[in-house]
Short mmCIF file of N, CA and C in Angstrom, two decimals:
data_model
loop_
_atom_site.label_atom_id
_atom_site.label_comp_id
_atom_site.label_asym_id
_atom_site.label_seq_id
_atom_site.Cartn_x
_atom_site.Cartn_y
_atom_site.Cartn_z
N UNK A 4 0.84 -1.20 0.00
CA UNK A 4 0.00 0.00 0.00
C UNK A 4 0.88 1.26 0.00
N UNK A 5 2.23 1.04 0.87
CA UNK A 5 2.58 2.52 0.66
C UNK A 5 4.06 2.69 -0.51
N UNK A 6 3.90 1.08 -0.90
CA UNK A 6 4.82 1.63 -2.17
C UNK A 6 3.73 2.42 -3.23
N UNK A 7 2.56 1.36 -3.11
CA UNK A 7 1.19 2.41 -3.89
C UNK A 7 1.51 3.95 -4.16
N UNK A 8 1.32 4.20 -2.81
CA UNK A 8 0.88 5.72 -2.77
C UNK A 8 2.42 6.57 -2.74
N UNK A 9 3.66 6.01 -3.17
CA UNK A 9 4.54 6.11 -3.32
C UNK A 9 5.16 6.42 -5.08
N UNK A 10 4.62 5.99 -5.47
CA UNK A 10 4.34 5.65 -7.13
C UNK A 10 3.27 6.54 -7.26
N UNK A 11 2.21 6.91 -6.91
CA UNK A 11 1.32 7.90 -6.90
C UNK A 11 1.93 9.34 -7.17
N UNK A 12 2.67 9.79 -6.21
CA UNK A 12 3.49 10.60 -5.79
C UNK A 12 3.82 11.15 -6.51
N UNK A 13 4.79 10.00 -7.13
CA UNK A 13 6.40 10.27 -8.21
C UNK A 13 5.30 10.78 -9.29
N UNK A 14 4.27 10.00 -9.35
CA UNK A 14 3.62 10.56 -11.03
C UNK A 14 3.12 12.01 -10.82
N UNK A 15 2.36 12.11 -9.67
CA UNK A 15 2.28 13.64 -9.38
C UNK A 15 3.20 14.70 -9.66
N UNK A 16 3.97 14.24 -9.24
CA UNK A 16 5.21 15.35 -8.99
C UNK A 16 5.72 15.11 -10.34
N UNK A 17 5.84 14.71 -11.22
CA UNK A 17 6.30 14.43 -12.39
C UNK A 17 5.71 15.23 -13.25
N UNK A 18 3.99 15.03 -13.33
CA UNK A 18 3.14 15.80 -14.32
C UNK A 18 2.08 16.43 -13.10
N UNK A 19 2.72 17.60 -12.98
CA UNK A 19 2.04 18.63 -12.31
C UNK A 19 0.99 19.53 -12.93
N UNK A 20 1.24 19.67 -14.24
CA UNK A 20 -0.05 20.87 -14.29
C UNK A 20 -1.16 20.30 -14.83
N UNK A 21 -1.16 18.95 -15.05
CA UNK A 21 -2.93 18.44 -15.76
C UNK A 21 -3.60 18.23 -13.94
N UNK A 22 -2.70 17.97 -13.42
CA UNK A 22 -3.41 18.11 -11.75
C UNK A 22 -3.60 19.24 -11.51
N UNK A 23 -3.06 20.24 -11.50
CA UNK A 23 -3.63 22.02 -11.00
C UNK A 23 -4.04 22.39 -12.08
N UNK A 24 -4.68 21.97 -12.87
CA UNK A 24 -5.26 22.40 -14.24
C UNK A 24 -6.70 22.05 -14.00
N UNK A 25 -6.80 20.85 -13.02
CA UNK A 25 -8.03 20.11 -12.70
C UNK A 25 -8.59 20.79 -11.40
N UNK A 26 -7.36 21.02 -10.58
CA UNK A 26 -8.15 21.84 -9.76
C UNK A 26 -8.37 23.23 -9.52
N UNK A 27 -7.43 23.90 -10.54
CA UNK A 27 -8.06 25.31 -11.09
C UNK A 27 -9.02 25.43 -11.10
N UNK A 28 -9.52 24.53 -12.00
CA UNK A 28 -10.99 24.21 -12.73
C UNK A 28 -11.89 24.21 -12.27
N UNK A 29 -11.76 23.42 -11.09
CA UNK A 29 -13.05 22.64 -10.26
C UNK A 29 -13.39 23.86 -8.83
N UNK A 30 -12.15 24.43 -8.95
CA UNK A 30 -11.89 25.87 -7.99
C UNK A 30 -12.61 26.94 -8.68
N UNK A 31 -12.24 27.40 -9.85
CA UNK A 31 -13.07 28.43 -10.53
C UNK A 31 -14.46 28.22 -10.69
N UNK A 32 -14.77 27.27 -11.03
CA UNK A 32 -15.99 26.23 -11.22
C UNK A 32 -16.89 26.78 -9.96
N UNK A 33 -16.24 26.37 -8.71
CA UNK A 33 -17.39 26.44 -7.28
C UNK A 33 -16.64 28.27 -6.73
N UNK A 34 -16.01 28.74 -7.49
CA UNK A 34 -16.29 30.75 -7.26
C UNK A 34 -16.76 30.96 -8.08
N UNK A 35 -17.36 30.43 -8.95
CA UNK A 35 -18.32 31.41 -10.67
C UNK A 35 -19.93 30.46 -9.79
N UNK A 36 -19.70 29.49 -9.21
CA UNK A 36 -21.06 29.33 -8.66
C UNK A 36 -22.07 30.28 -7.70
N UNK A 37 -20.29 30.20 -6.57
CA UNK A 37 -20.78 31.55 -5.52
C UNK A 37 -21.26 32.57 -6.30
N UNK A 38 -20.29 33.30 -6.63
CA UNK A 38 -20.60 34.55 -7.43
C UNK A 38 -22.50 34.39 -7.88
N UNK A 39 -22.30 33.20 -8.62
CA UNK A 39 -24.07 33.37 -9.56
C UNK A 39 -25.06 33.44 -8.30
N UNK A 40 -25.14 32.35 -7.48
CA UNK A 40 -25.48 32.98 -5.94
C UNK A 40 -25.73 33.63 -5.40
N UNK A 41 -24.92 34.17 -5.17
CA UNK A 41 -24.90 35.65 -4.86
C UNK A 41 -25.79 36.78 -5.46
N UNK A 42 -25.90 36.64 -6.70
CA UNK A 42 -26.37 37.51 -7.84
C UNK A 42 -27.60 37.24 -7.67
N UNK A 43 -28.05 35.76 -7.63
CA UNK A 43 -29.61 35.29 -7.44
C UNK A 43 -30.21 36.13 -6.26
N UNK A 44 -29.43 35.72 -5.34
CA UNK A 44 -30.09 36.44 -3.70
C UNK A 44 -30.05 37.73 -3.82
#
């Protein structure tokens, strides 16, 4: 298990920006929600 999440890691750290690309995303995603929210109320 923790060679698993060891190998996990290495790939992370290897290819970094399709991971902060995803959570850019999913980040901008739930502040353009607030925002509309907001706008509703």
């Amino acid at each position: 298990m923790g060679h698993q999440t060891f190998f996990l890691k290495e790939q992370t750290s290897q290819n970094p920006p399709l991971f902060s690309q995803i959570f850019l995303l999913s980040l901008s995603l739930t502040r353009m929600n607030d925002v509309i929210t907001t706008l509703s109320n």
